[in-house]
Amino acid sequence: MFEMVDPAYFTKHAPQFLRHSPDCLAINVGPQLNARHVAIIQRHRHLIEGQAVTDLGSHDGRWSWAAIDAGASSVLGIEARGDLIREAAEKCGDRCTASIWFHEASFEDQNTWDRQWQGGVVLALGVLYHTPNPVQLLCRIADCGAEHLILDTQISPLPGENLQLVIEQDNHSAAVPPAGRSCSAVLLPSRGALRTMLEYAGFTDLQWVDWRQLISAHYAKGGLMPRALANYQSGRRVTLSARRAA
């Protein structure tokens, strides 16, 4: 069972993040972000407290902000899009000079991983399914020295250990096509394949969030589940934590 610390965190404590960029889907954004906060932050507060956190694909800074509120000592947000870096700086305000730093870089670029990392916790939220090489990304996260990974990602519904090739169009908010291409080809792992990828990269002690239980208990009153949570309910999107093997 989930101990609900705050089932409406963003609505009450960080409403600036409910104002999306024009290129982002805004349907049911409040219920979706509030529920994701429970699964991503509140469920893993014990991993975040007192730790230096790296937020990969930090977007507009929402999870960097939430990590500080959950007790992180500092947060480094890495985001490839300059417009989102500027939006994050605006929304996070004074925290950008005190405890949150944003760095414009692509996690596909090896130079990003050659810098000195502080360890602690890596947040990889909504990024794994936008990379053409998810195994490489997971290995880089493990090699950077982080003790724990908190992962939220879309997966393929295929059974067993399989990968599904998906072509993402260039108008997708997070897809960055390679030079000379108008769209990106990415791989969606099945649940079994994701488990194998994490173990291969060097992660162990996988803890999967029970989204069906969370939704049933707290976000489906009167039988009305927010549409934005449908992928979690169906298992097409998952949230989990993992520990880097010693």
PDB file of C-alpha atoms in Angstrom:
ATOM      1  CA  MET A   1       0.000   0.000   0.000  1.00  0.00           C
ATOM      2  CA  PHE A   2       1.077   3.576  -0.652  1.00  0.00           C
ATOM      3  CA  GLU A   3       1.391   6.016   2.195  1.00  0.00           C
ATOM      4  CA  MET A   4      -0.101   9.088   0.568  1.00  0.00           C
ATOM      5  CA  VAL A   5       1.969  12.038   1.722  1.00  0.00           C
ATOM      6  CA  ASP A   6       0.381  14.466  -0.723  1.00  0.00           C
ATOM      7  CA  PRO A   7      -1.853  13.194  -3.559  1.00  0.00           C
ATOM      8  CA  ALA A   8      -2.035  16.669  -5.168  1.00  0.00           C
ATOM      9  CA  TYR A   9       1.544  17.911  -4.845  1.00  0.00           C
ATOM     10  CA  PHE A  10       1.828  19.892  -8.073  1.00  0.00           C
ATOM     11  CA  THR A  11      -1.631  21.429  -7.761  1.00  0.00           C
ATOM     12  CA  LYS A  12      -0.912  22.729  -4.266  1.00  0.00           C
ATOM     13  CA  HIS A  13       2.841  23.282  -4.135  1.00  0.00           C
ATOM     14  CA  ALA A  14       4.143  23.760  -7.678  1.00  0.00           C
ATOM     15  CA  PRO A  15       1.314  25.047  -9.907  1.00  0.00           C
ATOM     16  CA  GLN A  16       3.767  26.771 -12.261  1.00  0.00           C
ATOM     17  CA  PHE A  17       4.506  23.357 -13.754  1.00  0.00           C
ATOM     18  CA  LEU A  18       0.878  22.875 -14.730  1.00  0.00           C
ATOM     19  CA  ARG A  19       1.416  25.569 -17.369  1.00  0.00           C
ATOM     20  CA  HIS A  20       2.863  23.573 -20.248  1.00  0.00           C
ATOM     21  CA  SER A  21       4.888  24.682 -23.231  1.00  0.00           C
ATOM     22  CA  PRO A  22       2.781  25.102 -26.398  1.00  0.00           C
ATOM     23  CA  ASP A  23       4.185  21.871 -27.869  1.00  0.00           C
ATOM     24  CA  CYS A  24       3.181  19.728 -24.880  1.00  0.00           C
ATOM     25  CA  LEU A  25      -0.072  17.876 -24.387  1.00  0.00           C
ATOM     26  CA  ALA A  26      -2.046  19.558 -21.597  1.00  0.00           C
ATOM     27  CA  ILE A  27      -4.982  17.141 -21.256  1.00  0.00           C
ATOM     28  CA  ASN A  28      -5.403  16.017 -17.642  1.00  0.00           C
ATOM     29  CA  VAL A  29      -1.947  17.348 -16.843  1.00  0.00           C
ATOM     30  CA  GLY A  30      -2.839  18.036 -13.190  1.00  0.00           C
ATOM     31  CA  PRO A  31      -4.046  14.528 -12.288  1.00  0.00           C
ATOM     32  CA  GLN A  32      -1.246  12.955 -14.296  1.00  0.00           C
ATOM     33  CA  LEU A  33       1.569  14.953 -12.689  1.00  0.00           C
ATOM     34  CA  ASN A  34       0.106  14.549  -9.198  1.00  0.00           C
ATOM     35  CA  ALA A  35      -0.145  10.771  -9.586  1.00  0.00           C
ATOM     36  CA  ARG A  36       3.324  10.541 -11.115  1.00  0.00           C
ATOM     37  CA  HIS A  37       4.703  12.515  -8.166  1.00  0.00           C
ATOM     38  CA  VAL A  38       3.380   9.860  -5.803  1.00  0.00           C
ATOM     39  CA  ALA A  39       4.967   7.052  -7.823  1.00  0.00           C
ATOM     40  CA  ILE A  40       8.236   8.766  -8.730  1.00  0.00           C
ATOM     41  CA  ILE A  41       9.059  11.035  -5.784  1.00  0.00           C
ATOM     42  CA  GLN A  42       7.004  10.086  -2.731  1.00  0.00           C
ATOM     43  CA  ARG A  43       7.510   6.360  -3.301  1.00  0.00           C
ATOM     44  CA  HIS A  44      11.279   6.938  -3.448  1.00  0.00           C
ATOM     45  CA  ARG A  45      11.767   9.725  -0.940  1.00  0.00           C
ATOM     46  CA  HIS A  46      14.023   7.459   1.136  1.00  0.00           C
ATOM     47  CA  LEU A  47      16.406   7.203  -1.841  1.00  0.00           C
ATOM     48  CA  ILE A  48      16.352  10.934  -2.635  1.00  0.00           C
ATOM     49  CA  GLU A  49      16.758  12.510   0.814  1.00  0.00           C
ATOM     50  CA  GLY A  50      20.224  13.964   1.332  1.00  0.00           C
ATOM     51  CA  GLN A  51      21.464  12.874  -2.101  1.00  0.00           C
ATOM     52  CA  ALA A  52      22.881  14.736  -5.086  1.00  0.00           C
ATOM     53  CA  VAL A  53      20.406  14.060  -7.911  1.00  0.00           C
ATOM     54  CA  THR A  54      20.919  14.156 -11.669  1.00  0.00           C
ATOM     55  CA  ASP A  55      17.741  14.732 -13.684  1.00  0.00           C
ATOM     56  CA  LEU A  56      18.243  13.439 -17.237  1.00  0.00           C
ATOM     57  CA  GLY A  57      16.003  15.154 -19.764  1.00  0.00           C
ATOM     58  CA  SER A  58      14.953  17.672 -17.127  1.00  0.00           C
ATOM     59  CA  HIS A  59      12.390  19.365 -19.420  1.00  0.00           C
ATOM     60  CA  ASP A  60      10.925  22.405 -17.627  1.00  0.00           C
ATOM     61  CA  GLY A  61      12.487  21.523 -14.263  1.00  0.00           C
ATOM     62  CA  ARG A  62       9.415  19.969 -12.647  1.00  0.00           C
ATOM     63  CA  TRP A  63      11.163  16.876 -11.267  1.00  0.00           C
ATOM     64  CA  SER A  64      14.280  18.808 -10.281  1.00  0.00           C
ATOM     65  CA  TRP A  65      12.050  21.083  -8.199  1.00  0.00           C
ATOM     66  CA  ALA A  66      10.180  18.127  -6.713  1.00  0.00           C
ATOM     67  CA  ALA A  67      13.427  16.352  -5.819  1.00  0.00           C
ATOM     68  CA  ILE A  68      14.593  19.375  -3.798  1.00  0.00           C
ATOM     69  CA  ASP A  69      11.264  19.424  -1.975  1.00  0.00           C
ATOM     70  CA  ALA A  70      11.793  15.719  -1.221  1.00  0.00           C
ATOM     71  CA  GLY A  71      15.093  16.454   0.497  1.00  0.00           C
ATOM     72  CA  ALA A  72      17.736  16.192  -2.243  1.00  0.00           C
ATOM     73  CA  SER A  73      20.880  18.130  -1.366  1.00  0.00           C
ATOM     74  CA  SER A  74      21.226  19.411  -4.943  1.00  0.00           C
ATOM     75  CA  VAL A  75      19.975  18.678  -8.453  1.00  0.00           C
ATOM     76  CA  LEU A  76      21.741  18.876 -11.811  1.00  0.00           C
ATOM     77  CA  GLY A  77      19.271  18.964 -14.694  1.00  0.00           C
ATOM     78  CA  ILE A  78      20.542  17.914 -18.122  1.00  0.00           C
ATOM     79  CA  GLU A  79      18.389  19.002 -21.054  1.00  0.00           C
ATOM     80  CA  ALA A  80      19.221  19.196 -24.774  1.00  0.00           C
ATOM     81  CA  ARG A  81      16.768  21.962 -25.652  1.00  0.00           C
ATOM     82  CA  GLY A  82      17.755  25.510 -24.822  1.00  0.00           C
ATOM     83  CA  ASP A  83      14.149  26.743 -24.763  1.00  0.00           C
ATOM     84  CA  LEU A  84      13.327  24.254 -22.024  1.00  0.00           C
ATOM     85  CA  ILE A  85      16.449  25.240 -20.065  1.00  0.00           C
ATOM     86  CA  ARG A  86      15.218  28.849 -20.100  1.00  0.00           C
ATOM     87  CA  GLU A  87      11.698  27.779 -19.145  1.00  0.00           C
ATOM     88  CA  ALA A  88      13.064  25.701 -16.259  1.00  0.00           C
ATOM     89  CA  ALA A  89      15.155  28.615 -14.991  1.00  0.00           C
ATOM     90  CA  GLU A  90      12.065  30.837 -15.030  1.00  0.00           C
ATOM     91  CA  LYS A  91       9.844  28.334 -13.250  1.00  0.00           C
ATOM     92  CA  CYS A  92      12.436  27.352 -10.621  1.00  0.00           C
ATOM     93  CA  GLY A  93      13.394  30.953  -9.850  1.00  0.00           C
ATOM     94  CA  ASP A  94      15.807  31.440  -6.959  1.00  0.00           C
ATOM     95  CA  ARG A  95      16.346  27.707  -6.605  1.00  0.00           C
ATOM     96  CA  CYS A  96      18.437  27.846  -9.776  1.00  0.00           C
ATOM     97  CA  THR A  97      21.136  29.708  -7.896  1.00  0.00           C
ATOM     98  CA  ALA A  98      20.810  27.891  -4.580  1.00  0.00           C
ATOM     99  CA  SER A  99      20.292  24.176  -5.169  1.00  0.00           C
ATOM    100  CA  ILE A 100      19.345  23.448  -8.800  1.00  0.00           C
ATOM    101  CA  TRP A 101      21.587  23.816 -11.847  1.00  0.00           C
ATOM    102  CA  PHE A 102      20.596  23.203 -15.454  1.00  0.00           C
ATOM    103  CA  HIS A 103      23.090  22.186 -18.115  1.00  0.00           C
ATOM    104  CA  GLU A 104      22.291  22.275 -21.831  1.00  0.00           C
ATOM    105  CA  ALA A 105      23.608  19.016 -23.248  1.00  0.00           C
ATOM    106  CA  SER A 106      22.449  15.809 -24.885  1.00  0.00           C
ATOM    107  CA  PHE A 107      22.752  12.559 -22.953  1.00  0.00           C
ATOM    108  CA  GLU A 108      23.426  10.964 -26.351  1.00  0.00           C
ATOM    109  CA  ASP A 109      26.734  12.882 -26.443  1.00  0.00           C
ATOM    110  CA  GLN A 110      29.694  11.091 -24.854  1.00  0.00           C
ATOM    111  CA  ASN A 111      31.094  14.461 -23.737  1.00  0.00           C
ATOM    112  CA  THR A 112      28.140  14.755 -21.357  1.00  0.00           C
ATOM    113  CA  TRP A 113      29.278  11.593 -19.585  1.00  0.00           C
ATOM    114  CA  ASP A 114      32.962  12.506 -19.482  1.00  0.00           C
ATOM    115  CA  ARG A 115      32.372  15.163 -16.807  1.00  0.00           C
ATOM    116  CA  GLN A 116      32.774  14.482 -13.072  1.00  0.00           C
ATOM    117  CA  TRP A 117      29.569  13.054 -11.594  1.00  0.00           C
ATOM    118  CA  GLN A 118      28.633  13.287  -7.937  1.00  0.00           C
ATOM    119  CA  GLY A 119      26.901   9.940  -7.609  1.00  0.00           C
ATOM    120  CA  GLY A 120      23.689   9.759  -5.621  1.00  0.00           C
ATOM    121  CA  VAL A 121      20.510   9.294  -7.626  1.00  0.00           C
ATOM    122  CA  VAL A 122      19.712   9.569 -11.333  1.00  0.00           C
ATOM    123  CA  LEU A 123      16.182  10.375 -12.488  1.00  0.00           C
ATOM    124  CA  ALA A 124      15.484   9.082 -16.009  1.00  0.00           C
ATOM    125  CA  LEU A 125      11.861  10.050 -16.482  1.00  0.00           C
ATOM    126  CA  GLY A 126      10.395   9.808 -19.948  1.00  0.00           C
ATOM    127  CA  VAL A 127      13.771   9.597 -21.700  1.00  0.00           C
ATOM    128  CA  LEU A 128      14.627   5.924 -22.237  1.00  0.00           C
ATOM    129  CA  TYR A 129      12.065   5.475 -25.009  1.00  0.00           C
ATOM    130  CA  HIS A 130      13.439   8.477 -26.914  1.00  0.00           C
ATOM    131  CA  THR A 131      16.896   6.997 -27.438  1.00  0.00           C
ATOM    132  CA  PRO A 132      17.897   4.642 -30.268  1.00  0.00           C
ATOM    133  CA  ASN A 133      20.226   2.786 -27.891  1.00  0.00           C
ATOM    134  CA  PRO A 134      18.559   2.249 -24.495  1.00  0.00           C
ATOM    135  CA  VAL A 135      21.186  -0.301 -23.407  1.00  0.00           C
ATOM    136  CA  GLN A 136      23.979   2.211 -23.943  1.00  0.00           C
ATOM    137  CA  LEU A 137      22.105   4.856 -21.939  1.00  0.00           C
ATOM    138  CA  LEU A 138      21.551   2.492 -19.006  1.00  0.00           C
ATOM    139  CA  CYS A 139      25.222   1.460 -19.061  1.00  0.00           C
ATOM    140  CA  ARG A 140      26.305   5.100 -19.034  1.00  0.00           C
ATOM    141  CA  ILE A 141      24.051   5.807 -16.055  1.00  0.00           C
ATOM    142  CA  ALA A 142      25.515   2.856 -14.179  1.00  0.00           C
ATOM    143  CA  ASP A 143      29.076   3.851 -15.078  1.00  0.00           C
ATOM    144  CA  CYS A 144      28.632   7.448 -13.900  1.00  0.00           C
ATOM    145  CA  GLY A 145      28.675   6.202 -10.298  1.00  0.00           C
ATOM    146  CA  ALA A 146      25.074   6.786  -9.244  1.00  0.00           C
ATOM    147  CA  GLU A 147      23.918   4.488  -6.458  1.00  0.00           C
ATOM    148  CA  HIS A 148      20.267   4.433  -7.516  1.00  0.00           C
ATOM    149  CA  LEU A 149      18.222   4.918 -10.666  1.00  0.00           C
ATOM    150  CA  ILE A 150      14.587   6.003 -10.672  1.00  0.00           C
ATOM    151  CA  LEU A 151      13.120   5.175 -14.073  1.00  0.00           C
ATOM    152  CA  ASP A 152       9.783   6.053 -15.654  1.00  0.00           C
ATOM    153  CA  THR A 153       9.323   4.906 -19.221  1.00  0.00           C
ATOM    154  CA  GLN A 154       7.003   3.705 -21.913  1.00  0.00           C
ATOM    155  CA  ILE A 155       7.466   0.037 -22.810  1.00  0.00           C
ATOM    156  CA  SER A 156       6.292  -2.338 -25.506  1.00  0.00           C
ATOM    157  CA  PRO A 157       3.323  -4.656 -24.812  1.00  0.00           C
ATOM    158  CA  LEU A 158       5.167  -7.522 -26.512  1.00  0.00           C
ATOM    159  CA  PRO A 159       5.612 -10.631 -24.334  1.00  0.00           C
ATOM    160  CA  GLY A 160       8.963 -12.031 -23.286  1.00  0.00           C
ATOM    161  CA  GLU A 161      12.231 -10.230 -23.970  1.00  0.00           C
ATOM    162  CA  ASN A 162      11.526  -8.286 -27.148  1.00  0.00           C
ATOM    163  CA  LEU A 163      12.187  -4.873 -28.676  1.00  0.00           C
ATOM    164  CA  GLN A 164       9.704  -2.869 -30.744  1.00  0.00           C
ATOM    165  CA  LEU A 165      10.988  -0.412 -33.364  1.00  0.00           C
ATOM    166  CA  VAL A 166       9.080   2.889 -33.350  1.00  0.00           C
ATOM    167  CA  ILE A 167       9.517   5.819 -35.740  1.00  0.00           C
ATOM    168  CA  GLU A 168       9.033   9.142 -33.946  1.00  0.00           C
ATOM    169  CA  GLN A 169       8.071  12.109 -36.085  1.00  0.00           C
ATOM    170  CA  ASP A 170      10.018  15.355 -35.897  1.00  0.00           C
ATOM    171  CA  ASN A 171       7.142  17.232 -34.257  1.00  0.00           C
ATOM    172  CA  HIS A 172       7.398  15.057 -31.136  1.00  0.00           C
ATOM    173  CA  SER A 173       8.308  17.211 -28.137  1.00  0.00           C
ATOM    174  CA  ALA A 174      11.232  15.063 -27.022  1.00  0.00           C
ATOM    175  CA  ALA A 175      12.510  13.360 -30.155  1.00  0.00           C
ATOM    176  CA  VAL A 176      15.729  14.754 -31.648  1.00  0.00           C
ATOM    177  CA  PRO A 177      16.261  13.313 -35.153  1.00  0.00           C
ATOM    178  CA  PRO A 178      19.865  12.655 -36.275  1.00  0.00           C
ATOM    179  CA  ALA A 179      21.418  14.962 -38.841  1.00  0.00           C
ATOM    180  CA  GLY A 180      19.887  14.527 -42.262  1.00  0.00           C
ATOM    181  CA  ARG A 181      16.768  12.772 -40.952  1.00  0.00           C
ATOM    182  CA  SER A 182      13.311  14.185 -40.316  1.00  0.00           C
ATOM    183  CA  CYS A 183      12.371  11.594 -37.694  1.00  0.00           C
ATOM    184  CA  SER A 184      13.955   9.329 -35.091  1.00  0.00           C
ATOM    185  CA  ALA A 185      13.989   5.527 -34.889  1.00  0.00           C
ATOM    186  CA  VAL A 186      13.817   4.325 -31.286  1.00  0.00           C
ATOM    187  CA  LEU A 187      13.454   0.969 -29.545  1.00  0.00           C
ATOM    188  CA  LEU A 188      10.772   0.180 -26.995  1.00  0.00           C
ATOM    189  CA  PRO A 189      11.710  -2.757 -24.746  1.00  0.00           C
ATOM    190  CA  SER A 190       9.112  -5.131 -23.391  1.00  0.00           C
ATOM    191  CA  ARG A 191       8.965  -5.438 -19.606  1.00  0.00           C
ATOM    192  CA  GLY A 192      11.102  -8.565 -19.742  1.00  0.00           C
ATOM    193  CA  ALA A 193      13.630  -6.911 -22.056  1.00  0.00           C
ATOM    194  CA  LEU A 194      13.823  -3.858 -19.794  1.00  0.00           C
ATOM    195  CA  ARG A 195      14.607  -6.079 -16.816  1.00  0.00           C
ATOM    196  CA  THR A 196      17.384  -7.805 -18.770  1.00  0.00           C
ATOM    197  CA  MET A 197      18.784  -4.450 -19.971  1.00  0.00           C
ATOM    198  CA  LEU A 198      18.956  -3.117 -16.422  1.00  0.00           C
ATOM    199  CA  GLU A 199      20.667  -6.246 -15.135  1.00  0.00           C
ATOM    200  CA  TYR A 200      23.139  -6.185 -18.033  1.00  0.00           C
ATOM    201  CA  ALA A 201      23.953  -2.520 -17.320  1.00  0.00           C
ATOM    202  CA  GLY A 202      24.756  -3.404 -13.713  1.00  0.00           C
ATOM    203  CA  PHE A 203      21.553  -2.679 -11.810  1.00  0.00           C
ATOM    204  CA  THR A 204      19.914  -4.949  -9.280  1.00  0.00           C
ATOM    205  CA  ASP A 205      17.100  -4.916  -6.698  1.00  0.00           C
ATOM    206  CA  LEU A 206      14.442  -3.729  -9.157  1.00  0.00           C
ATOM    207  CA  GLN A 207      11.375  -2.345  -7.366  1.00  0.00           C
ATOM    208  CA  TRP A 208       8.354  -1.880  -9.656  1.00  0.00           C
ATOM    209  CA  VAL A 209       5.625   0.577  -8.675  1.00  0.00           C
ATOM    210  CA  ASP A 210       2.171  -1.043  -8.628  1.00  0.00           C
ATOM    211  CA  TRP A 211       0.358   1.548 -10.728  1.00  0.00           C
ATOM    212  CA  ARG A 212      -2.919  -0.350 -10.847  1.00  0.00           C
ATOM    213  CA  GLN A 213      -3.104  -0.339  -7.066  1.00  0.00           C
ATOM    214  CA  LEU A 214      -2.158   3.334  -6.887  1.00  0.00           C
ATOM    215  CA  ILE A 215      -4.788   4.363  -9.430  1.00  0.00           C
ATOM    216  CA  SER A 216      -7.472   2.162  -7.918  1.00  0.00           C
ATOM    217  CA  ALA A 217      -6.869   3.451  -4.413  1.00  0.00           C
ATOM    218  CA  HIS A 218      -6.435   7.153  -5.081  1.00  0.00           C
ATOM    219  CA  TYR A 219      -7.216   8.283  -8.623  1.00  0.00           C
ATOM    220  CA  ALA A 220     -10.277   6.382  -9.800  1.00  0.00           C
ATOM    221  CA  LYS A 221     -13.051   7.730  -7.579  1.00  0.00           C
ATOM    222  CA  GLY A 222     -16.468   6.914  -8.952  1.00  0.00           C
ATOM    223  CA  GLY A 223     -14.818   4.729 -11.575  1.00  0.00           C
ATOM    224  CA  LEU A 224     -13.401   7.728 -13.425  1.00  0.00           C
ATOM    225  CA  MET A 225      -9.702   7.269 -14.107  1.00  0.00           C
ATOM    226  CA  PRO A 226      -7.882  10.261 -15.634  1.00  0.00           C
ATOM    227  CA  ARG A 227      -7.261   9.497 -19.295  1.00  0.00           C
ATOM    228  CA  ALA A 228      -3.632  10.549 -18.947  1.00  0.00           C
ATOM    229  CA  LEU A 229      -3.018   7.570 -16.622  1.00  0.00           C
ATOM    230  CA  ALA A 230      -4.323   4.962 -19.042  1.00  0.00           C
ATOM    231  CA  ASN A 231      -0.842   3.873 -20.156  1.00  0.00           C
ATOM    232  CA  TYR A 232       0.137   3.172 -16.546  1.00  0.00           C
ATOM    233  CA  GLN A 233      -3.093   1.281 -15.917  1.00  0.00           C
ATOM    234  CA  SER A 234      -2.558  -0.907 -18.987  1.00  0.00           C
ATOM    235  CA  GLY A 235       1.130  -1.528 -18.255  1.00  0.00           C
ATOM    236  CA  ARG A 236       2.319   0.338 -21.356  1.00  0.00           C
ATOM    237  CA  ARG A 237       4.247   2.677 -19.064  1.00  0.00           C
ATOM    238  CA  VAL A 238       6.115   1.700 -15.895  1.00  0.00           C
ATOM    239  CA  THR A 239       7.925   3.264 -12.937  1.00  0.00           C
ATOM    240  CA  LEU A 240      10.661   1.518 -10.963  1.00  0.00           C
ATOM    241  CA  SER A 241      13.805   2.009  -8.953  1.00  0.00           C
ATOM    242  CA  ALA A 242      17.038   0.038  -9.215  1.00  0.00           C
ATOM    243  CA  ARG A 243      20.285  -0.118  -7.271  1.00  0.00           C
ATOM    244  CA  ARG A 244      23.685  -0.239  -8.906  1.00  0.00           C
ATOM    245  CA  ALA A 245      25.344  -3.536  -8.101  1.00  0.00           C
ATOM    246  CA  ALA A 246      28.478  -3.263  -5.943  1.00  0.00           C
TER     247      ALA A 246
END
